[in-house]
C-alpha cells in the first residue's frame, strides 16, 4: 500500500519557510497569517513524527531532519511549477516566446522578424533577449537561438550557421591619408574589442587575427575600445570610431547596408555556431516548427550571400 502523503498545504508551507528561513516571510508569500503557517508546519511535523524546525528567538533554523527533506520537497514543487508552466504554454497555441542574445536580437533577429509575422500572422511572437542561457524547462520560453557548441541533451537542435571573425570598419576608413589598404595599416587606427563572450566562451582576439595575417607592427594590447555588448562594438565601428574584430553574422545587416566593410579577406572561424533549440518533446508543435523553418530559411539565405567570402582559418 502506498504511504499516505502529508497535506499539500503543509508541504507548501514547509517549502516556503525552509527556502526563506522565515515564518513571517513565508506567510506573506503564501498570503496566510504567520499563525496559520506555523500550524501547517506543525501538521507536517505531527504527520512525520519529526521535528523539522528549531524555533529560536526571532528566527528559525532547520533541524537535521528538516535539512534532509528540504531539497526533495523544494525540487518537487519546482517540478510541479515547471509542469504547470509547460501546460499553460501548450494551451496558448498562438503565443511563441523566443529567447536569443541581445546582440543577435538587435542586429539580426529584430530587423527580420516582420517577415515571420507576415508569413504567420496567427502567431503572437514574443522576444526574450538575455546574455544568460534560458532554461527551456524552467523558463517561459518556447524556443531559443543559441550561440554555442551544439551539445544540448534532452533538446532538439538544428545548426543554423557557423560564425567567423574579421576586421570591420566604416567605408570612410578606406580613404584618406591613413586609408586601410593592408593589415599593417591598422597601426594607425583604434582597435575595437568585443568582450561580450568573456566568461561564457573563448573566441579569437585581435592577437589571433594579427598573428594569422602575419602582422608584426601592430600591438593588439595597446590602448583601444572595449565593449561588453557586441552590437555596441559594431556600432562604434559604424560611427568611424575604429576597426572592430567583428562576428560576421551579427555584422551582416550593417555590411549589407554598406555601413560596415571588411577590408581584408582573412576570416577566423570560431569554435561555435548558431543553433535553434527547443525541448525534444515539443519539436513538432506547429508554432515551434513554423519558427524553426523560417529561421532556417533566413540563415540559409545569408550564410554565403551576405557574409564575407574570403579564406577562413
PDB file of C-alpha atoms in Angstrom:
ATOM      1  CA  UNK A   1       0.000   0.000   0.000  1.00  0.00           C
ATOM      2  CA  UNK A   2       1.310   3.465  -0.911  1.00  0.00           C
ATOM      3  CA  UNK A   3       2.384   5.616   2.007  1.00  0.00           C
ATOM      4  CA  UNK A   4      -0.093   8.357   2.849  1.00  0.00           C
ATOM      5  CA  UNK A   5       1.392  11.725   1.921  1.00  0.00           C
ATOM      6  CA  UNK A   6       1.172  14.773   4.189  1.00  0.00           C
ATOM      7  CA  UNK A   7      -1.320  17.533   3.324  1.00  0.00           C
ATOM      8  CA  UNK A   8      -0.194  19.592   0.314  1.00  0.00           C
ATOM      9  CA  UNK A   9      -0.688  22.854   2.224  1.00  0.00           C
ATOM     10  CA  UNK A  10       1.665  21.612   4.936  1.00  0.00           C
ATOM     11  CA  UNK A  11       4.333  20.666   2.400  1.00  0.00           C
ATOM     12  CA  UNK A  12       3.941  24.016   0.675  1.00  0.00           C
ATOM     13  CA  UNK A  13       4.309  25.853   3.993  1.00  0.00           C
ATOM     14  CA  UNK A  14       7.469  23.917   4.791  1.00  0.00           C
ATOM     15  CA  UNK A  15       8.956  24.561   1.339  1.00  0.00           C
ATOM     16  CA  UNK A  16       8.422  28.317   1.597  1.00  0.00           C
ATOM     17  CA  UNK A  17       9.638  28.579   5.206  1.00  0.00           C
ATOM     18  CA  UNK A  18      12.739  26.448   4.572  1.00  0.00           C
ATOM     19  CA  UNK A  19      13.602  28.433   1.449  1.00  0.00           C
ATOM     20  CA  UNK A  20      13.103  31.850   3.058  1.00  0.00           C
ATOM     21  CA  UNK A  21      14.150  30.767   6.574  1.00  0.00           C
ATOM     22  CA  UNK A  22      11.401  32.928   7.984  1.00  0.00           C
ATOM     23  CA  UNK A  23       7.853  32.051   9.025  1.00  0.00           C
ATOM     24  CA  UNK A  24       6.844  35.689   8.579  1.00  0.00           C
ATOM     25  CA  UNK A  25       8.215  35.952   5.015  1.00  0.00           C
ATOM     26  CA  UNK A  26       6.769  32.562   4.078  1.00  0.00           C
ATOM     27  CA  UNK A  27       3.347  33.557   5.406  1.00  0.00           C
ATOM     28  CA  UNK A  28       3.440  36.763   3.323  1.00  0.00           C
ATOM     29  CA  UNK A  29       4.435  34.820   0.190  1.00  0.00           C
ATOM     30  CA  UNK A  30       1.582  32.335   0.681  1.00  0.00           C
ATOM     31  CA  UNK A  31      -0.938  35.020   1.738  1.00  0.00           C
ATOM     32  CA  UNK A  32      -1.685  33.408   5.103  1.00  0.00           C
ATOM     33  CA  UNK A  33      -1.123  34.559   8.656  1.00  0.00           C
ATOM     34  CA  UNK A  34       2.061  33.523  10.484  1.00  0.00           C
ATOM     35  CA  UNK A  35      -0.123  31.573  12.930  1.00  0.00           C
ATOM     36  CA  UNK A  36      -1.728  29.631  10.066  1.00  0.00           C
ATOM     37  CA  UNK A  37       1.644  28.876   8.529  1.00  0.00           C
ATOM     38  CA  UNK A  38       3.038  27.705  11.869  1.00  0.00           C
ATOM     39  CA  UNK A  39       0.012  25.409  12.273  1.00  0.00           C
ATOM     40  CA  UNK A  40       0.544  23.926   8.799  1.00  0.00           C
ATOM     41  CA  UNK A  41       4.185  23.173   9.567  1.00  0.00           C
ATOM     42  CA  UNK A  42       3.164  21.630  12.900  1.00  0.00           C
ATOM     43  CA  UNK A  43       0.758  19.433  10.934  1.00  0.00           C
ATOM     44  CA  UNK A  44       3.654  18.193   8.817  1.00  0.00           C
ATOM     45  CA  UNK A  45       5.807  17.537  11.862  1.00  0.00           C
ATOM     46  CA  UNK A  46       2.990  15.600  13.535  1.00  0.00           C
ATOM     47  CA  UNK A  47       2.390  13.599  10.349  1.00  0.00           C
ATOM     48  CA  UNK A  48       6.061  12.647  10.092  1.00  0.00           C
ATOM     49  CA  UNK A  49       6.654  12.344  13.827  1.00  0.00           C
ATOM     50  CA  UNK A  50       9.738  14.516  13.369  1.00  0.00           C
ATOM     51  CA  UNK A  51      10.779  17.994  14.365  1.00  0.00           C
ATOM     52  CA  UNK A  52      11.720  19.989  11.279  1.00  0.00           C
ATOM     53  CA  UNK A  53      12.453  23.467  12.682  1.00  0.00           C
ATOM     54  CA  UNK A  54      14.100  24.805  15.787  1.00  0.00           C
ATOM     55  CA  UNK A  55      12.094  27.854  16.838  1.00  0.00           C
ATOM     56  CA  UNK A  56      14.584  30.451  18.049  1.00  0.00           C
ATOM     57  CA  UNK A  57      14.087  33.967  19.313  1.00  0.00           C
ATOM     58  CA  UNK A  58      13.019  35.918  16.193  1.00  0.00           C
ATOM     59  CA  UNK A  59      14.451  33.242  13.921  1.00  0.00           C
ATOM     60  CA  UNK A  60      14.094  29.638  12.852  1.00  0.00           C
ATOM     61  CA  UNK A  61      16.564  27.019  11.710  1.00  0.00           C
ATOM     62  CA  UNK A  62      16.162  23.625  10.123  1.00  0.00           C
ATOM     63  CA  UNK A  63      16.836  20.555  12.189  1.00  0.00           C
ATOM     64  CA  UNK A  64      18.903  17.716  10.751  1.00  0.00           C
ATOM     65  CA  UNK A  65      15.684  16.052   9.583  1.00  0.00           C
ATOM     66  CA  UNK A  66      14.487  19.316   8.071  1.00  0.00           C
ATOM     67  CA  UNK A  67      17.726  19.690   6.123  1.00  0.00           C
ATOM     68  CA  UNK A  68      17.363  16.093   4.935  1.00  0.00           C
ATOM     69  CA  UNK A  69      13.934  16.524   3.339  1.00  0.00           C
ATOM     70  CA  UNK A  70      14.209  20.145   2.214  1.00  0.00           C
ATOM     71  CA  UNK A  71      15.953  19.549  -1.171  1.00  0.00           C
ATOM     72  CA  UNK A  72      13.480  16.875  -2.249  1.00  0.00           C
ATOM     73  CA  UNK A  73      10.415  18.913  -1.311  1.00  0.00           C
ATOM     74  CA  UNK A  74      11.805  22.034  -2.981  1.00  0.00           C
ATOM     75  CA  UNK A  75      12.596  20.075  -6.156  1.00  0.00           C
ATOM     76  CA  UNK A  76       9.120  18.524  -6.159  1.00  0.00           C
ATOM     77  CA  UNK A  77       7.447  21.948  -6.089  1.00  0.00           C
ATOM     78  CA  UNK A  78       9.826  23.250  -8.769  1.00  0.00           C
ATOM     79  CA  UNK A  79       8.887  20.291 -10.948  1.00  0.00           C
ATOM     80  CA  UNK A  80       5.193  20.927 -10.317  1.00  0.00           C
ATOM     81  CA  UNK A  81       5.521  24.613 -11.239  1.00  0.00           C
ATOM     82  CA  UNK A  82       7.515  23.682 -14.350  1.00  0.00           C
ATOM     83  CA  UNK A  83       4.849  21.213 -15.422  1.00  0.00           C
ATOM     84  CA  UNK A  84       2.096  23.796 -14.968  1.00  0.00           C
ATOM     85  CA  UNK A  85       4.054  26.375 -16.994  1.00  0.00           C
ATOM     86  CA  UNK A  86       4.510  23.882 -19.809  1.00  0.00           C
ATOM     87  CA  UNK A  87       0.797  23.112 -19.764  1.00  0.00           C
ATOM     88  CA  UNK A  88      -0.102  26.798 -19.931  1.00  0.00           C
ATOM     89  CA  UNK A  89       2.299  27.338 -22.830  1.00  0.00           C
ATOM     90  CA  UNK A  90       0.779  24.461 -24.758  1.00  0.00           C
ATOM     91  CA  UNK A  91      -2.689  25.884 -24.207  1.00  0.00           C
ATOM     92  CA  UNK A  92      -1.536  29.219 -25.664  1.00  0.00           C
ATOM     93  CA  UNK A  93      -1.009  27.764 -29.110  1.00  0.00           C
ATOM     94  CA  UNK A  94      -0.738  31.170 -30.789  1.00  0.00           C
ATOM     95  CA  UNK A  95       1.930  32.529 -28.381  1.00  0.00           C
ATOM     96  CA  UNK A  96       5.579  31.822 -29.157  1.00  0.00           C
ATOM     97  CA  UNK A  97       8.290  33.159 -26.847  1.00  0.00           C
ATOM     98  CA  UNK A  98      11.746  33.203 -28.424  1.00  0.00           C
ATOM     99  CA  UNK A  99      14.985  33.553 -26.461  1.00  0.00           C
ATOM    100  CA  UNK A 100      18.116  34.979 -28.072  1.00  0.00           C
ATOM    101  CA  UNK A 101      21.162  37.013 -27.134  1.00  0.00           C
ATOM    102  CA  UNK A 102      20.768  40.817 -27.024  1.00  0.00           C
ATOM    103  CA  UNK A 103      23.236  41.459 -29.853  1.00  0.00           C
ATOM    104  CA  UNK A 104      21.758  38.784 -32.109  1.00  0.00           C
ATOM    105  CA  UNK A 105      18.279  40.129 -31.354  1.00  0.00           C
ATOM    106  CA  UNK A 106      19.238  43.729 -32.109  1.00  0.00           C
ATOM    107  CA  UNK A 107      21.374  43.118 -35.180  1.00  0.00           C
ATOM    108  CA  UNK A 108      19.878  40.050 -36.840  1.00  0.00           C
ATOM    109  CA  UNK A 109      16.524  38.941 -35.492  1.00  0.00           C
ATOM    110  CA  UNK A 110      14.601  42.168 -34.916  1.00  0.00           C
ATOM    111  CA  UNK A 111      15.173  43.613 -38.421  1.00  0.00           C
ATOM    112  CA  UNK A 112      13.797  40.396 -39.949  1.00  0.00           C
ATOM    113  CA  UNK A 113      11.038  39.373 -37.561  1.00  0.00           C
ATOM    114  CA  UNK A 114       8.384  41.248 -39.529  1.00  0.00           C
ATOM    115  CA  UNK A 115       8.826  38.665 -42.281  1.00  0.00           C
ATOM    116  CA  UNK A 116       7.989  35.834 -39.894  1.00  0.00           C
ATOM    117  CA  UNK A 117       4.908  37.712 -38.679  1.00  0.00           C
ATOM    118  CA  UNK A 118       3.818  38.338 -42.268  1.00  0.00           C
ATOM    119  CA  UNK A 119       4.160  34.631 -43.024  1.00  0.00           C
ATOM    120  CA  UNK A 120       2.414  33.557 -39.797  1.00  0.00           C
ATOM    121  CA  UNK A 121       0.037  36.360 -38.708  1.00  0.00           C
ATOM    122  CA  UNK A 122      -1.752  33.981 -36.336  1.00  0.00           C
ATOM    123  CA  UNK A 123       1.359  33.545 -34.152  1.00  0.00           C
ATOM    124  CA  UNK A 124       1.970  36.049 -31.360  1.00  0.00           C
ATOM    125  CA  UNK A 125       5.789  36.191 -31.384  1.00  0.00           C
ATOM    126  CA  UNK A 126       7.495  37.499 -28.250  1.00  0.00           C
ATOM    127  CA  UNK A 127      11.240  38.033 -27.810  1.00  0.00           C
ATOM    128  CA  UNK A 128      13.213  37.440 -24.604  1.00  0.00           C
ATOM    129  CA  UNK A 129      16.734  38.842 -25.038  1.00  0.00           C
ATOM    130  CA  UNK A 130      19.341  37.888 -22.434  1.00  0.00           C
ATOM    131  CA  UNK A 131      23.034  37.014 -22.266  1.00  0.00           C
ATOM    132  CA  UNK A 132      22.240  34.136 -19.904  1.00  0.00           C
ATOM    133  CA  UNK A 133      21.213  30.785 -21.358  1.00  0.00           C
ATOM    134  CA  UNK A 134      17.495  30.238 -20.918  1.00  0.00           C
ATOM    135  CA  UNK A 135      16.197  27.047 -19.320  1.00  0.00           C
ATOM    136  CA  UNK A 136      13.552  25.737 -21.700  1.00  0.00           C
ATOM    137  CA  UNK A 137      12.047  23.608 -18.939  1.00  0.00           C
ATOM    138  CA  UNK A 138      12.014  26.200 -16.154  1.00  0.00           C
ATOM    139  CA  UNK A 139      11.571  29.495 -18.010  1.00  0.00           C
ATOM    140  CA  UNK A 140       8.588  30.689 -20.008  1.00  0.00           C
ATOM    141  CA  UNK A 141      10.491  30.130 -23.250  1.00  0.00           C
ATOM    142  CA  UNK A 142       9.328  28.037 -26.195  1.00  0.00           C
ATOM    143  CA  UNK A 143      12.360  28.104 -28.467  1.00  0.00           C
ATOM    144  CA  UNK A 144      15.850  29.602 -28.337  1.00  0.00           C
ATOM    145  CA  UNK A 145      18.569  30.680 -30.724  1.00  0.00           C
ATOM    146  CA  UNK A 146      21.878  29.838 -29.095  1.00  0.00           C
ATOM    147  CA  UNK A 147      25.480  30.524 -29.978  1.00  0.00           C
ATOM    148  CA  UNK A 148      27.474  27.594 -28.677  1.00  0.00           C
ATOM    149  CA  UNK A 149      28.948  24.137 -29.238  1.00  0.00           C
ATOM    150  CA  UNK A 150      25.611  22.489 -30.064  1.00  0.00           C
ATOM    151  CA  UNK A 151      25.543  19.948 -27.247  1.00  0.00           C
ATOM    152  CA  UNK A 152      22.104  20.233 -25.647  1.00  0.00           C
ATOM    153  CA  UNK A 153      20.996  16.919 -24.049  1.00  0.00           C
ATOM    154  CA  UNK A 154      17.240  16.460 -23.935  1.00  0.00           C
ATOM    155  CA  UNK A 155      16.747  19.122 -26.584  1.00  0.00           C
ATOM    156  CA  UNK A 156      16.177  19.152 -30.318  1.00  0.00           C
ATOM    157  CA  UNK A 157      18.693  21.431 -32.036  1.00  0.00           C
ATOM    158  CA  UNK A 158      19.338  22.407 -35.633  1.00  0.00           C
ATOM    159  CA  UNK A 159      22.575  24.058 -36.716  1.00  0.00           C
ATOM    160  CA  UNK A 160      21.882  27.341 -38.467  1.00  0.00           C
ATOM    161  CA  UNK A 161      25.219  28.898 -39.307  1.00  0.00           C
ATOM    162  CA  UNK A 162      28.914  28.895 -38.459  1.00  0.00           C
ATOM    163  CA  UNK A 163      30.381  32.138 -37.177  1.00  0.00           C
ATOM    164  CA  UNK A 164      33.520  33.918 -38.346  1.00  0.00           C
ATOM    165  CA  UNK A 165      35.514  36.899 -37.086  1.00  0.00           C
ATOM    166  CA  UNK A 166      37.205  39.502 -39.288  1.00  0.00           C
ATOM    167  CA  UNK A 167      38.170  43.189 -39.082  1.00  0.00           C
ATOM    168  CA  UNK A 168      35.293  45.512 -39.945  1.00  0.00           C
ATOM    169  CA  UNK A 169      35.218  49.269 -40.319  1.00  0.00           C
ATOM    170  CA  UNK A 170      33.262  52.162 -41.783  1.00  0.00           C
ATOM    171  CA  UNK A 171      33.752  52.670 -45.555  1.00  0.00           C
ATOM    172  CA  UNK A 172      35.252  56.105 -44.883  1.00  0.00           C
ATOM    173  CA  UNK A 173      38.291  54.461 -43.277  1.00  0.00           C
ATOM    174  CA  UNK A 174      39.301  53.037 -46.660  1.00  0.00           C
ATOM    175  CA  UNK A 175      40.041  56.572 -47.877  1.00  0.00           C
ATOM    176  CA  UNK A 176      42.251  59.471 -46.835  1.00  0.00           C
ATOM    177  CA  UNK A 177      45.885  59.733 -45.720  1.00  0.00           C
ATOM    178  CA  UNK A 178      45.604  56.792 -43.275  1.00  0.00           C
ATOM    179  CA  UNK A 179      43.438  54.659 -45.560  1.00  0.00           C
ATOM    180  CA  UNK A 180      43.301  50.979 -44.650  1.00  0.00           C
ATOM    181  CA  UNK A 181      44.730  49.026 -47.576  1.00  0.00           C
ATOM    182  CA  UNK A 182      46.895  46.370 -45.908  1.00  0.00           C
ATOM    183  CA  UNK A 183      46.744  44.786 -42.441  1.00  0.00           C
ATOM    184  CA  UNK A 184      49.832  46.784 -41.473  1.00  0.00           C
ATOM    185  CA  UNK A 185      47.762  49.974 -41.861  1.00  0.00           C
ATOM    186  CA  UNK A 186      45.868  49.008 -38.699  1.00  0.00           C
ATOM    187  CA  UNK A 187      48.731  50.560 -36.720  1.00  0.00           C
ATOM    188  CA  UNK A 188      47.191  53.962 -37.490  1.00  0.00           C
ATOM    189  CA  UNK A 189      43.719  53.122 -36.172  1.00  0.00           C
ATOM    190  CA  UNK A 190      41.977  52.308 -32.908  1.00  0.00           C
ATOM    191  CA  UNK A 191      41.290  48.628 -32.366  1.00  0.00           C
ATOM    192  CA  UNK A 192      37.792  47.894 -31.048  1.00  0.00           C
ATOM    193  CA  UNK A 193      37.413  44.788 -28.886  1.00  0.00           C
ATOM    194  CA  UNK A 194      34.162  42.877 -28.401  1.00  0.00           C
ATOM    195  CA  UNK A 195      34.383  41.370 -24.891  1.00  0.00           C
ATOM    196  CA  UNK A 196      30.813  40.045 -24.773  1.00  0.00           C
ATOM    197  CA  UNK A 197      31.924  36.438 -24.754  1.00  0.00           C
ATOM    198  CA  UNK A 198      34.274  36.714 -21.778  1.00  0.00           C
ATOM    199  CA  UNK A 199      33.156  34.411 -19.001  1.00  0.00           C
ATOM    200  CA  UNK A 200      30.943  32.408 -21.387  1.00  0.00           C
ATOM    201  CA  UNK A 201      33.201  31.003 -24.115  1.00  0.00           C
ATOM    202  CA  UNK A 202      36.568  31.614 -25.787  1.00  0.00           C
ATOM    203  CA  UNK A 203      36.631  33.457 -29.106  1.00  0.00           C
ATOM    204  CA  UNK A 204      39.548  34.659 -31.159  1.00  0.00           C
ATOM    205  CA  UNK A 205      41.081  38.024 -30.316  1.00  0.00           C
ATOM    206  CA  UNK A 206      42.923  40.714 -32.226  1.00  0.00           C
ATOM    207  CA  UNK A 207      46.167  38.959 -31.297  1.00  0.00           C
ATOM    208  CA  UNK A 208      44.948  35.785 -33.033  1.00  0.00           C
ATOM    209  CA  UNK A 209      43.888  37.593 -36.203  1.00  0.00           C
ATOM    210  CA  UNK A 210      47.089  39.647 -36.451  1.00  0.00           C
ATOM    211  CA  UNK A 211      49.171  36.513 -35.994  1.00  0.00           C
ATOM    212  CA  UNK A 212      47.201  34.684 -38.705  1.00  0.00           C
ATOM    213  CA  UNK A 213      47.694  37.678 -41.024  1.00  0.00           C
ATOM    214  CA  UNK A 214      51.429  37.760 -40.341  1.00  0.00           C
ATOM    215  CA  UNK A 215      51.274  41.300 -38.960  1.00  0.00           C
ATOM    216  CA  UNK A 216      54.088  42.246 -36.581  1.00  0.00           C
ATOM    217  CA  UNK A 217      53.886  46.047 -36.464  1.00  0.00           C
ATOM    218  CA  UNK A 218      50.537  46.257 -34.629  1.00  0.00           C
ATOM    219  CA  UNK A 219      50.348  45.764 -30.864  1.00  0.00           C
ATOM    220  CA  UNK A 220      46.966  44.139 -30.066  1.00  0.00           C
ATOM    221  CA  UNK A 221      47.366  45.070 -26.399  1.00  0.00           C
ATOM    222  CA  UNK A 222      47.680  48.774 -26.977  1.00  0.00           C
ATOM    223  CA  UNK A 223      45.006  51.132 -25.750  1.00  0.00           C
ATOM    224  CA  UNK A 224      41.741  50.640 -27.622  1.00  0.00           C
ATOM    225  CA  UNK A 225      38.000  50.471 -27.122  1.00  0.00           C
ATOM    226  CA  UNK A 226      36.438  47.570 -25.203  1.00  0.00           C
ATOM    227  CA  UNK A 227      32.716  46.779 -25.160  1.00  0.00           C
ATOM    228  CA  UNK A 228      30.847  44.110 -23.220  1.00  0.00           C
ATOM    229  CA  UNK A 229      27.926  44.154 -25.673  1.00  0.00           C
ATOM    230  CA  UNK A 230      28.646  43.004 -29.226  1.00  0.00           C
ATOM    231  CA  UNK A 231      26.269  45.370 -31.007  1.00  0.00           C
ATOM    232  CA  UNK A 232      27.807  48.357 -29.186  1.00  0.00           C
ATOM    233  CA  UNK A 233      31.229  47.370 -30.534  1.00  0.00           C
ATOM    234  CA  UNK A 234      29.783  47.147 -34.048  1.00  0.00           C
ATOM    235  CA  UNK A 235      28.026  50.495 -33.664  1.00  0.00           C
ATOM    236  CA  UNK A 236      31.302  52.111 -32.609  1.00  0.00           C
ATOM    237  CA  UNK A 237      32.888  50.846 -35.815  1.00  0.00           C
ATOM    238  CA  UNK A 238      29.926  52.077 -37.884  1.00  0.00           C
ATOM    239  CA  UNK A 239      30.464  55.567 -36.471  1.00  0.00           C
ATOM    240  CA  UNK A 240      34.128  55.519 -37.532  1.00  0.00           C
ATOM    241  CA  UNK A 241      35.479  55.043 -34.021  1.00  0.00           C
ATOM    242  CA  UNK A 242      37.937  52.357 -35.077  1.00  0.00           C
ATOM    243  CA  UNK A 243      38.224  48.872 -36.505  1.00  0.00           C
ATOM    244  CA  UNK A 244      36.386  46.055 -34.753  1.00  0.00           C
ATOM    245  CA  UNK A 245      37.228  42.364 -34.886  1.00  0.00           C
ATOM    246  CA  UNK A 246      33.580  41.577 -35.514  1.00  0.00           C
ATOM    247  CA  UNK A 247      31.431  38.494 -35.787  1.00  0.00           C
ATOM    248  CA  UNK A 248      30.203  38.350 -39.360  1.00  0.00           C
ATOM    249  CA  UNK A 249      26.704  37.039 -38.685  1.00  0.00           C
ATOM    250  CA  UNK A 250      25.992  39.825 -36.219  1.00  0.00           C
ATOM    251  CA  UNK A 251      27.538  42.385 -38.562  1.00  0.00           C
ATOM    252  CA  UNK A 252      25.683  41.132 -41.641  1.00  0.00           C
ATOM    253  CA  UNK A 253      22.880  43.781 -41.600  1.00  0.00           C
ATOM    254  CA  UNK A 254      25.425  46.617 -41.327  1.00  0.00           C
ATOM    255  CA  UNK A 255      27.542  45.085 -44.083  1.00  0.00           C
ATOM    256  CA  UNK A 256      24.585  44.568 -46.374  1.00  0.00           C
ATOM    257  CA  UNK A 257      23.525  48.192 -45.819  1.00  0.00           C
ATOM    258  CA  UNK A 258      27.045  49.441 -46.532  1.00  0.00           C
ATOM    259  CA  UNK A 259      27.617  50.787 -43.025  1.00  0.00           C
ATOM    260  CA  UNK A 260      30.479  48.341 -42.440  1.00  0.00           C
ATOM    261  CA  UNK A 261      33.004  46.809 -44.815  1.00  0.00           C
ATOM    262  CA  UNK A 262      35.553  44.010 -44.443  1.00  0.00           C
ATOM    263  CA  UNK A 263      38.846  45.451 -45.738  1.00  0.00           C
ATOM    264  CA  UNK A 264      40.584  42.053 -45.770  1.00  0.00           C
ATOM    265  CA  UNK A 265      39.630  38.576 -46.917  1.00  0.00           C
ATOM    266  CA  UNK A 266      41.071  36.729 -43.922  1.00  0.00           C
ATOM    267  CA  UNK A 267      38.419  35.363 -41.554  1.00  0.00           C
ATOM    268  CA  UNK A 268      38.871  33.276 -38.404  1.00  0.00           C
ATOM    269  CA  UNK A 269      36.314  30.508 -37.934  1.00  0.00           C
ATOM    270  CA  UNK A 270      35.099  30.310 -34.343  1.00  0.00           C
ATOM    271  CA  UNK A 271      34.595  27.044 -32.461  1.00  0.00           C
ATOM    272  CA  UNK A 272      30.915  27.875 -32.017  1.00  0.00           C
ATOM    273  CA  UNK A 273      27.874  28.104 -34.248  1.00  0.00           C
ATOM    274  CA  UNK A 274      24.286  29.304 -34.124  1.00  0.00           C
ATOM    275  CA  UNK A 275      21.668  26.682 -33.256  1.00  0.00           C
ATOM    276  CA  UNK A 276      17.918  26.806 -32.884  1.00  0.00           C
ATOM    277  CA  UNK A 277      16.886  24.776 -29.856  1.00  0.00           C
ATOM    278  CA  UNK A 278      13.659  23.520 -28.292  1.00  0.00           C
ATOM    279  CA  UNK A 279      12.683  20.741 -25.924  1.00  0.00           C
ATOM    280  CA  UNK A 280      12.735  17.442 -27.758  1.00  0.00           C
ATOM    281  CA  UNK A 281       9.199  16.744 -26.506  1.00  0.00           C
ATOM    282  CA  UNK A 282       7.935  19.935 -28.206  1.00  0.00           C
ATOM    283  CA  UNK A 283       9.775  19.779 -31.529  1.00  0.00           C
ATOM    284  CA  UNK A 284       6.615  19.005 -33.532  1.00  0.00           C
ATOM    285  CA  UNK A 285       4.393  21.769 -32.145  1.00  0.00           C
ATOM    286  CA  UNK A 286       3.116  23.885 -35.063  1.00  0.00           C
ATOM    287  CA  UNK A 287       4.335  27.290 -33.861  1.00  0.00           C
ATOM    288  CA  UNK A 288       7.775  25.924 -32.980  1.00  0.00           C
ATOM    289  CA  UNK A 289       8.033  24.151 -36.329  1.00  0.00           C
ATOM    290  CA  UNK A 290       6.990  27.323 -38.141  1.00  0.00           C
ATOM    291  CA  UNK A 291       9.628  29.478 -36.464  1.00  0.00           C
ATOM    292  CA  UNK A 292      12.356  26.868 -36.857  1.00  0.00           C
ATOM    293  CA  UNK A 293      11.612  26.556 -40.580  1.00  0.00           C
ATOM    294  CA  UNK A 294      11.570  30.333 -41.023  1.00  0.00           C
ATOM    295  CA  UNK A 295      14.878  30.915 -39.220  1.00  0.00           C
ATOM    296  CA  UNK A 296      16.498  28.077 -41.153  1.00  0.00           C
ATOM    297  CA  UNK A 297      15.378  29.664 -44.428  1.00  0.00           C
ATOM    298  CA  UNK A 298      16.596  33.107 -43.374  1.00  0.00           C
ATOM    299  CA  UNK A 299      20.000  31.808 -42.300  1.00  0.00           C
ATOM    300  CA  UNK A 300      20.400  29.807 -45.491  1.00  0.00           C
ATOM    301  CA  UNK A 301      19.831  32.983 -47.457  1.00  0.00           C
ATOM    302  CA  UNK A 302      22.645  34.907 -45.767  1.00  0.00           C
ATOM    303  CA  UNK A 303      25.189  32.225 -44.893  1.00  0.00           C
ATOM    304  CA  UNK A 304      27.140  32.719 -48.121  1.00  0.00           C
ATOM    305  CA  UNK A 305      25.428  35.535 -49.998  1.00  0.00           C
ATOM    306  CA  UNK A 306      25.735  38.281 -47.412  1.00  0.00           C
ATOM    307  CA  UNK A 307      28.789  37.414 -45.275  1.00  0.00           C
ATOM    308  CA  UNK A 308      32.475  37.759 -46.271  1.00  0.00           C
ATOM    309  CA  UNK A 309      33.716  35.069 -48.636  1.00  0.00           C
ATOM    310  CA  UNK A 310      37.439  35.270 -48.020  1.00  0.00           C
ATOM    311  CA  UNK A 311      39.534  32.377 -46.738  1.00  0.00           C
ATOM    312  CA  UNK A 312      38.680  31.107 -43.264  1.00  0.00           C
ATOM    313  CA  UNK A 313      41.334  29.772 -40.907  1.00  0.00           C
TER     314      UNK A 313
END
